[in-house]
Amino acid sequence: GLFYKTAAEREKLLAAEREFITRRVHKIIELKKKVIDNAPDGTGQKGFPWLLTRRESTLHLSICSLLRGILALRRAKRRNMERLQLAVGGEAVNSVDDLTPEDLGYAGLVYEHSLGEEKYTFIEECKAPKSVTLLIKGPNKHTITQIKDAIHDGMRAVFNTIVDS
């Protein structure tokens, strides 16, 4: 962990962290401006919602991004990041310094919805999705297991039909 001796040291550390994140957010905003300003009319690129994902993020990043029309997801799981990449067609990059317009994917509609006590982020209207998520809900675990088995059997039948032609 990080250790500091005084409150002033802690504040200095927090200020440095905020400055670091602010610089990263500004790089992303500049890329957004560059892509939108250079998009020809009719391509569907002007004004589309931007999606920024971070595995380890801070509230400051989310607030800065939200103020400029960029949706930031906090603490996204690795598997969900991989699925998102397949769905929208983007590429994962480790640094905003490496971010180029070619790394960006596309989603026509991104929104958050609460189902029960859980919040889910829905990403729809992707141009060429290669990933999909099915949400299964039931009154008990037994029913959910039966639904999962039925879906698995149906998908296996479709797969076998495609393979067997």
GROMACS .gro file of C-alpha atoms in nm:
model
  165
    1GLY     CA    1   0.000   0.000   0.000
    2LEU     CA    2   0.087   0.365  -0.012
    3PHE     CA    3   0.202   0.532   0.307
    4TYR     CA    4   0.220   0.901   0.382
    5LYS     CA    5   0.322   1.085   0.695
    6THR     CA    6   0.097   1.389   0.684
    7ALA     CA    7  -0.234   1.498   0.542
    8ALA     CA    8  -0.045   1.735   0.311
    9GLU     CA    9   0.144   1.440   0.159
   10ARG     CA   10  -0.185   1.259   0.105
   11GLU     CA   11  -0.339   1.562  -0.065
   12LYS     CA   12  -0.030   1.601  -0.283
   13LEU     CA   13  -0.057   1.235  -0.388
   14LEU     CA   14  -0.428   1.271  -0.468
   15ALA     CA   15  -0.366   1.588  -0.669
   16ALA     CA   16  -0.094   1.413  -0.870
   17GLU     CA   17  -0.329   1.120  -0.938
   18ARG     CA   18  -0.609   1.354  -1.051
   19GLU     CA   19  -0.368   1.539  -1.282
   20PHE     CA   20  -0.248   1.209  -1.433
   21ILE     CA   21  -0.604   1.093  -1.500
   22THR     CA   22  -0.709   1.434  -1.632
   23ARG     CA   23  -0.426   1.424  -1.889
   24ARG     CA   24  -0.541   1.078  -2.001
   25VAL     CA   25  -0.903   1.192  -2.031
   26HIS     CA   26  -0.797   1.495  -2.238
   27LYS     CA   27  -0.611   1.266  -2.480
   28ILE     CA   28  -0.927   1.060  -2.524
   29ILE     CA   29  -1.136   1.375  -2.573
   30GLU     CA   30  -0.893   1.499  -2.838
   31LEU     CA   31  -0.923   1.166  -3.020
   32LYS     CA   32  -1.302   1.195  -3.004
   33LYS     CA   33  -1.290   1.545  -3.153
   34LYS     CA   34  -1.050   1.431  -3.424
   35VAL     CA   35  -1.267   1.138  -3.530
   36ILE     CA   36  -1.597   1.327  -3.521
   37ASP     CA   37  -1.459   1.634  -3.699
   38ASN     CA   38  -1.303   1.420  -3.974
   39ALA     CA   39  -1.609   1.199  -4.025
   40PRO     CA   40  -1.784   1.259  -4.357
   41ASP     CA   41  -2.157   1.318  -4.339
   42GLY     CA   42  -2.369   1.007  -4.373
   43THR     CA   43  -2.113   0.763  -4.232
   44GLY     CA   44  -2.291   0.726  -3.900
   45GLN     CA   45  -1.980   0.841  -3.715
   46LYS     CA   46  -2.085   1.194  -3.627
   47GLY     CA   47  -2.236   1.220  -3.281
   48PHE     CA   48  -2.230   0.854  -3.185
   49PRO     CA   49  -2.194   0.770  -2.814
   50TRP     CA   50  -1.839   0.700  -2.703
   51LEU     CA   51  -1.754   0.416  -2.473
   52LEU     CA   52  -1.440   0.409  -2.263
   53THR     CA   53  -1.369   0.106  -2.049
   54ARG     CA   54  -1.115   0.079  -1.772
   55ARG     CA   55  -1.043  -0.214  -1.548
   56GLU     CA   56  -0.899   0.006  -1.273
   57SER     CA   57  -1.065   0.345  -1.281
   58THR     CA   58  -1.141   0.625  -1.043
   59LEU     CA   59  -1.448   0.836  -0.989
   60HIS     CA   60  -1.262   1.138  -1.126
   61LEU     CA   61  -1.217   0.965  -1.462
   62SER     CA   62  -1.588   0.883  -1.478
   63ILE     CA   63  -1.691   1.239  -1.397
   64CYS     CA   64  -1.450   1.400  -1.646
   65SER     CA   65  -1.564   1.162  -1.917
   66LEU     CA   66  -1.934   1.202  -1.846
   67LEU     CA   67  -1.911   1.579  -1.873
   68ARG     CA   68  -1.787   1.541  -2.230
   69GLY     CA   69  -2.032   1.275  -2.345
   70ILE     CA   70  -1.805   0.976  -2.293
   71LEU     CA   71  -1.944   0.684  -2.100
   72ALA     CA   72  -1.687   0.530  -1.865
   73LEU     CA   73  -1.734   0.185  -1.716
   74ARG     CA   74  -1.557   0.122  -1.388
   75ARG     CA   75  -1.406  -0.208  -1.279
   76ALA     CA   76  -1.510  -0.404  -1.587
   77LYS     CA   77  -1.416  -0.771  -1.564
   78ARG     CA   78  -1.161  -0.907  -1.811
   79ARG     CA   79  -1.414  -1.146  -1.970
   80ASN     CA   80  -1.663  -0.862  -2.019
   81MET     CA   81  -1.389  -0.649  -2.178
   82GLU     CA   82  -1.317  -0.933  -2.422
   83ARG     CA   83  -1.687  -0.969  -2.505
   84LEU     CA   84  -1.721  -0.595  -2.553
   85GLN     CA   85  -1.428  -0.598  -2.791
   86LEU     CA   86  -1.593  -0.875  -2.997
   87ALA     CA   87  -1.930  -0.698  -2.995
   88VAL     CA   88  -1.825  -0.350  -3.105
   89GLY     CA   89  -1.521  -0.442  -3.315
   90GLY     CA   90  -1.270  -0.231  -3.124
   91GLU     CA   91  -0.922  -0.318  -3.009
   92ALA     CA   92  -0.798  -0.315  -2.651
   93VAL     CA   93  -0.500  -0.088  -2.589
   94ASN     CA   94  -0.291  -0.059  -2.274
   95SER     CA   95  -0.217   0.310  -2.299
   96VAL     CA   96  -0.404   0.615  -2.425
   97ASP     CA   97  -0.079   0.713  -2.596
   98ASP     CA   98  -0.128   0.412  -2.828
   99LEU     CA   99  -0.495   0.491  -2.901
  100THR     CA  100  -0.578   0.555  -3.267
  101PRO     CA  101  -0.908   0.588  -3.459
  102GLU     CA  102  -0.851   0.235  -3.594
  103ASP     CA  103  -0.876   0.098  -3.238
  104LEU     CA  104  -1.229   0.228  -3.194
  105GLY     CA  105  -1.541   0.014  -3.227
  106TYR     CA  106  -1.900   0.117  -3.288
  107ALA     CA  107  -2.222   0.082  -3.090
  108GLY     CA  108  -2.536   0.265  -3.197
  109LEU     CA  109  -2.698   0.254  -2.853
  110VAL     CA  110  -2.540   0.227  -2.506
  111TYR     CA  111  -2.746   0.255  -2.188
  112GLU     CA  112  -2.764   0.135  -1.828
  113HIS     CA  113  -3.069  -0.049  -1.700
  114SER     CA  114  -3.155  -0.185  -1.355
  115LEU     CA  115  -3.298  -0.535  -1.333
  116GLY     CA  116  -3.390  -0.608  -0.976
  117GLU     CA  117  -3.099  -0.497  -0.759
  118GLU     CA  118  -2.840  -0.537  -1.036
  119LYS     CA  119  -2.737  -0.271  -1.287
  120TYR     CA  120  -2.649  -0.377  -1.641
  121THR     CA  121  -2.495  -0.184  -1.929
  122PHE     CA  122  -2.659  -0.270  -2.260
  123ILE     CA  123  -2.469  -0.220  -2.584
  124GLU     CA  124  -2.687  -0.249  -2.893
  125GLU     CA  125  -2.690  -0.174  -3.266
  126CYS     CA  126  -2.332  -0.291  -3.322
  127LYS     CA  127  -2.225  -0.307  -3.688
  128ALA     CA  128  -2.083  -0.662  -3.696
  129PRO     CA  129  -2.119  -0.819  -3.350
  130LYS     CA  130  -1.935  -1.141  -3.277
  131SER     CA  131  -2.055  -1.171  -2.919
  132VAL     CA  132  -2.390  -1.178  -2.747
  133THR     CA  133  -2.504  -1.211  -2.387
  134LEU     CA  134  -2.824  -1.381  -2.277
  135LEU     CA  135  -2.976  -1.270  -1.947
  136ILE     CA  136  -3.160  -1.552  -1.774
  137LYS     CA  137  -3.392  -1.492  -1.483
  138GLY     CA  138  -3.609  -1.737  -1.297
  139PRO     CA  139  -3.785  -1.790  -0.965
  140ASN     CA  140  -3.523  -2.038  -0.837
  141LYS     CA  141  -3.191  -2.203  -0.923
  142HIS     CA  142  -3.356  -2.520  -1.053
  143THR     CA  143  -3.561  -2.328  -1.312
  144ILE     CA  144  -3.258  -2.124  -1.417
  145THR     CA  145  -3.057  -2.445  -1.463
  146GLN     CA  146  -3.335  -2.592  -1.680
  147ILE     CA  147  -3.345  -2.276  -1.894
  148LYS     CA  148  -2.965  -2.279  -1.934
  149ASP     CA  149  -2.973  -2.647  -2.038
  150ALA     CA  150  -3.250  -2.580  -2.293
  151ILE     CA  151  -3.056  -2.287  -2.442
  152HIS     CA  152  -2.736  -2.494  -2.453
  153ASP     CA  153  -2.919  -2.782  -2.626
  154GLY     CA  154  -3.072  -2.545  -2.881
  155MET     CA  155  -2.740  -2.378  -2.957
  156ARG     CA  156  -2.569  -2.718  -2.991
  157ALA     CA  157  -2.843  -2.826  -3.238
  158VAL     CA  158  -2.787  -2.511  -3.447
  159PHE     CA  159  -2.409  -2.568  -3.437
  160ASN     CA  160  -2.446  -2.931  -3.547
  161THR     CA  161  -2.679  -2.826  -3.830
  162ILE     CA  162  -2.425  -2.572  -3.956
  163VAL     CA  163  -2.135  -2.816  -3.929
  164ASP     CA  164  -2.326  -3.104  -4.093
  165SER     CA  165  -2.472  -2.873  -4.362
   0.00000   0.00000   0.00000
